[in-house]
Coordinates of C-alpha atoms and ligand atoms in Angstrom, one line a residue:
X33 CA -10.9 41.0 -72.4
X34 CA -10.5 40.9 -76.1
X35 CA -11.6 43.1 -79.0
X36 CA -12.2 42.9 -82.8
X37 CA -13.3 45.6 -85.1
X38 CA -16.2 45.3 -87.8
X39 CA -15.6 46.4 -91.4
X40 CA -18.1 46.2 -93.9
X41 CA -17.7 45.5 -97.2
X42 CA -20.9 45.4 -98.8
X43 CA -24.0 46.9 -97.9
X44 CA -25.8 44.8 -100.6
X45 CA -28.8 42.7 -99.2
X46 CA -31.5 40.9 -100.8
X47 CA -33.5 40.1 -97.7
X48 CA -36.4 42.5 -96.0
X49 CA -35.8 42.8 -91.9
X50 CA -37.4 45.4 -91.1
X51 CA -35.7 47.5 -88.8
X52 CA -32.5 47.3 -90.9
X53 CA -31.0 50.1 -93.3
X54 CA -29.4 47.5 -95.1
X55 CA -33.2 46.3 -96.0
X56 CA -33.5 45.3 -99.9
X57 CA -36.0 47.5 -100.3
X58 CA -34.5 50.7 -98.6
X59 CA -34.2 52.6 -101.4
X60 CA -32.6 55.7 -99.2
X61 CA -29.2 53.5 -99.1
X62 CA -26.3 54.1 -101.6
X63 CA -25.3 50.3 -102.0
X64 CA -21.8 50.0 -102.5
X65 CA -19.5 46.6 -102.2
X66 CA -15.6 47.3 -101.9
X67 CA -12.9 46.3 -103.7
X68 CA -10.3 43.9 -102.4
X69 CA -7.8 47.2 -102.9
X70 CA -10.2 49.0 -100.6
X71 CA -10.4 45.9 -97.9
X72 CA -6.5 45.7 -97.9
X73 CA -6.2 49.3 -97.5
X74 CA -9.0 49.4 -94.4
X75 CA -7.2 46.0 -92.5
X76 CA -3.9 48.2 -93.2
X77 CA -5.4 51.2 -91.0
X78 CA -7.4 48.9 -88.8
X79 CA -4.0 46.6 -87.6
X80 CA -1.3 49.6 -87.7
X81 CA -3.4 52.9 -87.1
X82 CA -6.0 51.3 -84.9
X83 CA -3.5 48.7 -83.7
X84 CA -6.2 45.8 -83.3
X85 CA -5.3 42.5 -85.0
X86 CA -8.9 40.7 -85.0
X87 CA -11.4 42.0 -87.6
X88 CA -14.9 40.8 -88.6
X89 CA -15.7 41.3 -92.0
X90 CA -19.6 42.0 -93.0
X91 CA -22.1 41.8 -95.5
X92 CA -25.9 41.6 -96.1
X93 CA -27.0 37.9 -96.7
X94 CA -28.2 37.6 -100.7
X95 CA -30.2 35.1 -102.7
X96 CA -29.2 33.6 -105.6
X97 CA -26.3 31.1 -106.1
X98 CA -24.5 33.0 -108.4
X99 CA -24.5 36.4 -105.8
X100 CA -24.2 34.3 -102.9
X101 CA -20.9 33.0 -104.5
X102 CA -19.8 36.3 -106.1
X103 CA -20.2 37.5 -102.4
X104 CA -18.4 34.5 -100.6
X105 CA -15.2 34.7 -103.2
X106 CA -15.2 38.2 -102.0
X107 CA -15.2 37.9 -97.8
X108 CA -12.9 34.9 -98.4
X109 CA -10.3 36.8 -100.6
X110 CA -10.8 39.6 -97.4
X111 CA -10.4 36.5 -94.9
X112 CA -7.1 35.8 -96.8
X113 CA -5.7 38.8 -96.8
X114 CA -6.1 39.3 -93.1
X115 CA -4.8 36.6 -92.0
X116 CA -1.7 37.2 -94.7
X117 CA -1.3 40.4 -93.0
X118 CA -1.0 39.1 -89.6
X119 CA -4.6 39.5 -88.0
X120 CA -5.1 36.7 -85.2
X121 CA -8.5 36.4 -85.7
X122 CA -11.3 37.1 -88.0
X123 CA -14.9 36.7 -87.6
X124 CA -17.1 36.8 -91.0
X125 CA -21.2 37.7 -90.6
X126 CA -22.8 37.4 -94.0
X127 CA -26.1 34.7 -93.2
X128 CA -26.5 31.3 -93.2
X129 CA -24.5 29.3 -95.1
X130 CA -25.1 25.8 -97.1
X131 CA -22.7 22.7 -97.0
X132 CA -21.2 23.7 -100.6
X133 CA -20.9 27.2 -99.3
X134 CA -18.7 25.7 -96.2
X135 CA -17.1 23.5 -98.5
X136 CA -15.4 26.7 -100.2
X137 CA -14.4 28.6 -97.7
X138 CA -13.2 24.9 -96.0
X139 CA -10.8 25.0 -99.1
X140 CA -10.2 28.5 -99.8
X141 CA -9.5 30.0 -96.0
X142 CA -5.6 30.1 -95.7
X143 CA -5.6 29.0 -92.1
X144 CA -8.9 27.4 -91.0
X145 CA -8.0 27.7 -86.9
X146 CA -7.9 32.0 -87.1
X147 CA -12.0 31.9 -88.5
X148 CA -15.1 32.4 -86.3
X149 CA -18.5 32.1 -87.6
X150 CA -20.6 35.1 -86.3
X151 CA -24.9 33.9 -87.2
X152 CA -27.2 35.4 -84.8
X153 CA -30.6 33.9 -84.9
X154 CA -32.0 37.3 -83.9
X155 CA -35.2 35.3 -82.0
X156 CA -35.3 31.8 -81.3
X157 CA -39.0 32.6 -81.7
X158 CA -40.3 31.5 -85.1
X159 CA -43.3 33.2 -85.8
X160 CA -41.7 36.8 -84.2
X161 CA -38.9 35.8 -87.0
X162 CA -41.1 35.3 -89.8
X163 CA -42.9 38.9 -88.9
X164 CA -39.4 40.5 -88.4
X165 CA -37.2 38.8 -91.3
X166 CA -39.5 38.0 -93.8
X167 CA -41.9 35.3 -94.6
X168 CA -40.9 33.5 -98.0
X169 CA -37.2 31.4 -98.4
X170 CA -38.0 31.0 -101.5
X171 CA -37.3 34.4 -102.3
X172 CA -35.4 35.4 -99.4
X173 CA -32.4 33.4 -98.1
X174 CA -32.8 35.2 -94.5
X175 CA -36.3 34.3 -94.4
X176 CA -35.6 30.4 -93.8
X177 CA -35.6 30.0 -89.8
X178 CA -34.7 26.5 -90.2
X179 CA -31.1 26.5 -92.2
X180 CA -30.3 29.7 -90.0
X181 CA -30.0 27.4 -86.9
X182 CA -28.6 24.4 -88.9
X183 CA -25.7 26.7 -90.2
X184 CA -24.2 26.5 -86.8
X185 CA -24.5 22.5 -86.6
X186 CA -23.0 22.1 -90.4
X187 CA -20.5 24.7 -89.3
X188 CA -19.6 22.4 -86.4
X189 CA -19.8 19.3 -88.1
X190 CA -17.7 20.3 -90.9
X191 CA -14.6 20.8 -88.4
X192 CA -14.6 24.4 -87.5
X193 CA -14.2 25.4 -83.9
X194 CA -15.1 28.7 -83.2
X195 CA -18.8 30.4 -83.5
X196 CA -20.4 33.8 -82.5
X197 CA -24.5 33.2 -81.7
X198 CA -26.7 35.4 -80.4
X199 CA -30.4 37.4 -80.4
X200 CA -31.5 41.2 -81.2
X201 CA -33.2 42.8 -78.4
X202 CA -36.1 45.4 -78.5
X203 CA -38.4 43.9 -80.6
X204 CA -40.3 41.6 -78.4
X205 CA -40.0 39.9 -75.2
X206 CA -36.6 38.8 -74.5
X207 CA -36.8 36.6 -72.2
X208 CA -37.8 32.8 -73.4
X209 CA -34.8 34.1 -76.1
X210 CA -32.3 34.6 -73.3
X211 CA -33.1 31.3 -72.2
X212 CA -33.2 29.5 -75.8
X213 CA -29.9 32.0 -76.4
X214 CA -28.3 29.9 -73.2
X215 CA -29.1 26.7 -74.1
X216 CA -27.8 27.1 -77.5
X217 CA -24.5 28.1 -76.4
X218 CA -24.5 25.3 -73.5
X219 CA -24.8 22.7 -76.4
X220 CA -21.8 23.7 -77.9
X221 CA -19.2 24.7 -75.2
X222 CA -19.7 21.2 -73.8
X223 CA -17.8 20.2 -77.3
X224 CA -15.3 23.0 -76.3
X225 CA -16.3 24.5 -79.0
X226 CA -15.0 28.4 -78.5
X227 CA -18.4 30.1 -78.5
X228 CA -19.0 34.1 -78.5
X229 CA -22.1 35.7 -77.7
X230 CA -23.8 38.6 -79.1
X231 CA -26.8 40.4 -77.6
X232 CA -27.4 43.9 -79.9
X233 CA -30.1 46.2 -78.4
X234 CA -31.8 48.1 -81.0
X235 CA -31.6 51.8 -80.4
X236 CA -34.8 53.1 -79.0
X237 CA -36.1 49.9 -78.7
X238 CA -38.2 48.1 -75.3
X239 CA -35.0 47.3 -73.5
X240 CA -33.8 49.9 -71.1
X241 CA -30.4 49.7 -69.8
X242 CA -31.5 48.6 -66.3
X243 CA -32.9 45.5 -68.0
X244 CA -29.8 45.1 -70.6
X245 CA -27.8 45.2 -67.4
X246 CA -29.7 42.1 -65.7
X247 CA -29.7 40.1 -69.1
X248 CA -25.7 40.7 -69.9
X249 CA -25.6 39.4 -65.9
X250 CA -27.8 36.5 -66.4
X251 CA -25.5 35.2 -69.7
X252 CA -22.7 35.7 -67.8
X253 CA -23.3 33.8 -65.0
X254 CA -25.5 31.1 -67.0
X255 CA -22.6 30.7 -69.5
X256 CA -19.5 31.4 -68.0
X257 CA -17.1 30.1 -70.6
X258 CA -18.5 31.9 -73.5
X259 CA -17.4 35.4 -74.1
X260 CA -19.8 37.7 -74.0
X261 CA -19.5 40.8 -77.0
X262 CA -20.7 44.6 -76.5
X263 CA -20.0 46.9 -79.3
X264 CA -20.2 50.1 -79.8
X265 CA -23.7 50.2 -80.3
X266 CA -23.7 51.2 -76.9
X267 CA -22.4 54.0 -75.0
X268 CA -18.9 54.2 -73.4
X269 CA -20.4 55.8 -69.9
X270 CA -22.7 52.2 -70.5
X271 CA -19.9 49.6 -71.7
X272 CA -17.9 50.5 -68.9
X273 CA -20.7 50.1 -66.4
X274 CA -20.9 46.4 -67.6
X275 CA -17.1 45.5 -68.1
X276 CA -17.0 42.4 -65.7
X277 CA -19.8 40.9 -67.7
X278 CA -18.6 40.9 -71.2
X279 CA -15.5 39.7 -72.8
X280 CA -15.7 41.5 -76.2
X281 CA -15.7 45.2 -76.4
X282 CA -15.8 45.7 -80.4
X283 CA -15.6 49.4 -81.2
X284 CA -16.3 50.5 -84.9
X285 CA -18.7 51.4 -87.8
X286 CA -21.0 49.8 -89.6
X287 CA -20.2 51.9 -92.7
X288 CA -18.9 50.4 -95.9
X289 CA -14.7 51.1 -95.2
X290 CA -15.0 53.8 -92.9
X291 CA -11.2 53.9 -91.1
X292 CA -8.9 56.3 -91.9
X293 CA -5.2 56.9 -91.4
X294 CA -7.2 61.1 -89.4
X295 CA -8.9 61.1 -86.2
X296 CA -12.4 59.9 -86.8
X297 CA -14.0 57.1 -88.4
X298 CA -17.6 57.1 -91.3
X299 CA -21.2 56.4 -90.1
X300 CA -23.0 57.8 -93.0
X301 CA -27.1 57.3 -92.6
X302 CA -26.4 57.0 -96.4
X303 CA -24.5 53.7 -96.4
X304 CA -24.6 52.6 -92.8
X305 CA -26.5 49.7 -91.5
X306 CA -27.0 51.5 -88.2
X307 CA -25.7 55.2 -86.9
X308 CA -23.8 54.7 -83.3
X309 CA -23.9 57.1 -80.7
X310 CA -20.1 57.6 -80.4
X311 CA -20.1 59.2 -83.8
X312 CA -17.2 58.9 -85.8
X313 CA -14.8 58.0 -82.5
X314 CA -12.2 56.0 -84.1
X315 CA -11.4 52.2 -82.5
X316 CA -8.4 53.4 -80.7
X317 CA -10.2 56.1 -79.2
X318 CA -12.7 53.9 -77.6
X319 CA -10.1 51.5 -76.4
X320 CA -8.1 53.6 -74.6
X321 CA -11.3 54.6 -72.9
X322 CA -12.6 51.5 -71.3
X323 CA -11.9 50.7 -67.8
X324 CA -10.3 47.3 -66.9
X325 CA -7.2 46.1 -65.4
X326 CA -4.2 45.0 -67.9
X327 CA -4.2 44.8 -71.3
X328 CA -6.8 44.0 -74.2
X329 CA -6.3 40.6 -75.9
X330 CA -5.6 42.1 -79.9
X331 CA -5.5 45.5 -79.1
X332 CA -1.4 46.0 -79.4
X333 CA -0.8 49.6 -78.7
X334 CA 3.1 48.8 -77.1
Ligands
SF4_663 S1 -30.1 42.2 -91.0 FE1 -28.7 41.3 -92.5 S2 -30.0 40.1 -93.9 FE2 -31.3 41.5 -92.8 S3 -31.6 43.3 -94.1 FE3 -29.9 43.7 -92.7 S4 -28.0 43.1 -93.8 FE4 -29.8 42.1 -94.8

């Protein structure tokens, strides 16, 4: 078992999916990016308060070159300063990327081996993707199907070793996207390529945890070498009913810098992608509460 915590650090976004608070045209949203004091002082609190030393840092995915690039500067300075501090792993979600975009981080990242690409397709299902994450790439960088898939080959290609795929259930029927989900991840752990993968549910969505149960099963025994991820989207009472399945339990916020040296962690509905149901239950809190055997690989409580 292994774990990694998610900070935001922008909830900026010029694409339009629409069940996503992050949405470019969600005007309820305070949009807010952090500054690289703010990051250090959240992967402070996150290694030594919450005692986990893998971190994914997060964005929304934006449009032009120039913003695109103001954002990358920023999640690699974050990357750096994560691994400067001693985090053994960080994962970066912020979109698709392009080959120059690749090239930088290729030449900015201070140790390429510690980085994990995390690009879910959301639906391997093109015209479900179009009605759910927009329509037109020329205006909306999330919107193009196409380079979202290619990311992960150009990731690949370019040398990097580690990638976090997956789909969003709820939204329509999951299951031809289980199976494309599968055979994605087959084609790359035959490369050895280290290859995580993520299944969100959206809340109140078609999938009932009966179902969630038989799909997190079906991965897990159709893919037994890639690690599975739950996060705290879920419940504990519901993570711990499907330890042996998963690999990943990633407890957090997905408020802009919500840790804190007290006892509970931000998940404003003003700034938040998503509220969870654990409200405010700080990363340690949920570790300590999860049922396996032995120890969790990152979490270092001794
Ligand atoms: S899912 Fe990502 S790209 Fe889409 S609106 Fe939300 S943050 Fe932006």
């Amino acid at each position: 078992m292994e774990t990694f915590v998610p900070l935001y650090i922008s909830n900026e976004c010029d694409s339009y999916c629409v069940m996503c608070g992050f949405n470019h045209s969600n005007s309820n949203v305070t949009r807010k990016v952090a500054t690289i004091d703010e990051i250090r002082e959240q992967l402070d609190i996150i290694k030594n308060h919450e005692k986990v030393s893998a971190v994914c840092i997060l964005t929304g995915e934006l449009f032009s070159p120039s913003s695109r690039m103001e954002n990358l500067k920023l999640v690699c300075e974050a990357i750096n300063v994560a691994i400067a501090v001693g985090f053994e792993k960080v994962f970066f979600n912020i979109g698709s990327l392009s080959n120059k975009e690749i090239d930088f981080i290729k030449n900015t990242v201070i140790d390429l081996s510690k980085i994990v690409l995390s690009l879910f397709q959301e639906t391997y299902d093109e015209q479900a993707y179009k009605k759910f994450f927009g329509l037109n790439p020329e205006k909306n960088a999330k919107a193009d199907f196409q380079n979202r898939i290619d990311t992960i080959d150009r990731w690949i290609s370019a040398g990097f070793s580690k990638i976090d795929i997956g789909v969003l259930l709820g939204f329509k029927e999951v299951e031809s996207d289980i199976e494309e989900l599968i055979s994605h991840a087959l084609r790359f752990i035959q490369f050895n390529v280290e290859t995580y993968i993520s299944t969100p549910r959206i809340k109140n969505g078609s999938v009932g945890d009966n179902e969630y149960r038989l799909i997190l099963n079906k991965i897990h025994n159709s893919v037994p070498n890639a690690k599975l991820i739950i996060t705290t989207r879920e419940k504990i009472e519901f993570i711990n009913s499907v330890i042996d399945l998963v690999s990943v339990v990633s407890p957090g916020s997905s408020d802009i810098c919500p840790y804190n040296r007290g006892q509970y962690i931000s998940n404003s509905n003003l700034t938040s992608q998503f509220v969870i149901d654990e409200k405010r239950l700080r990363p340690f809190d949920v570790l300590t509460r999860i049922n396996i055997d032995g120890s969790i690989r990152y979490f270092n409580v001794n």
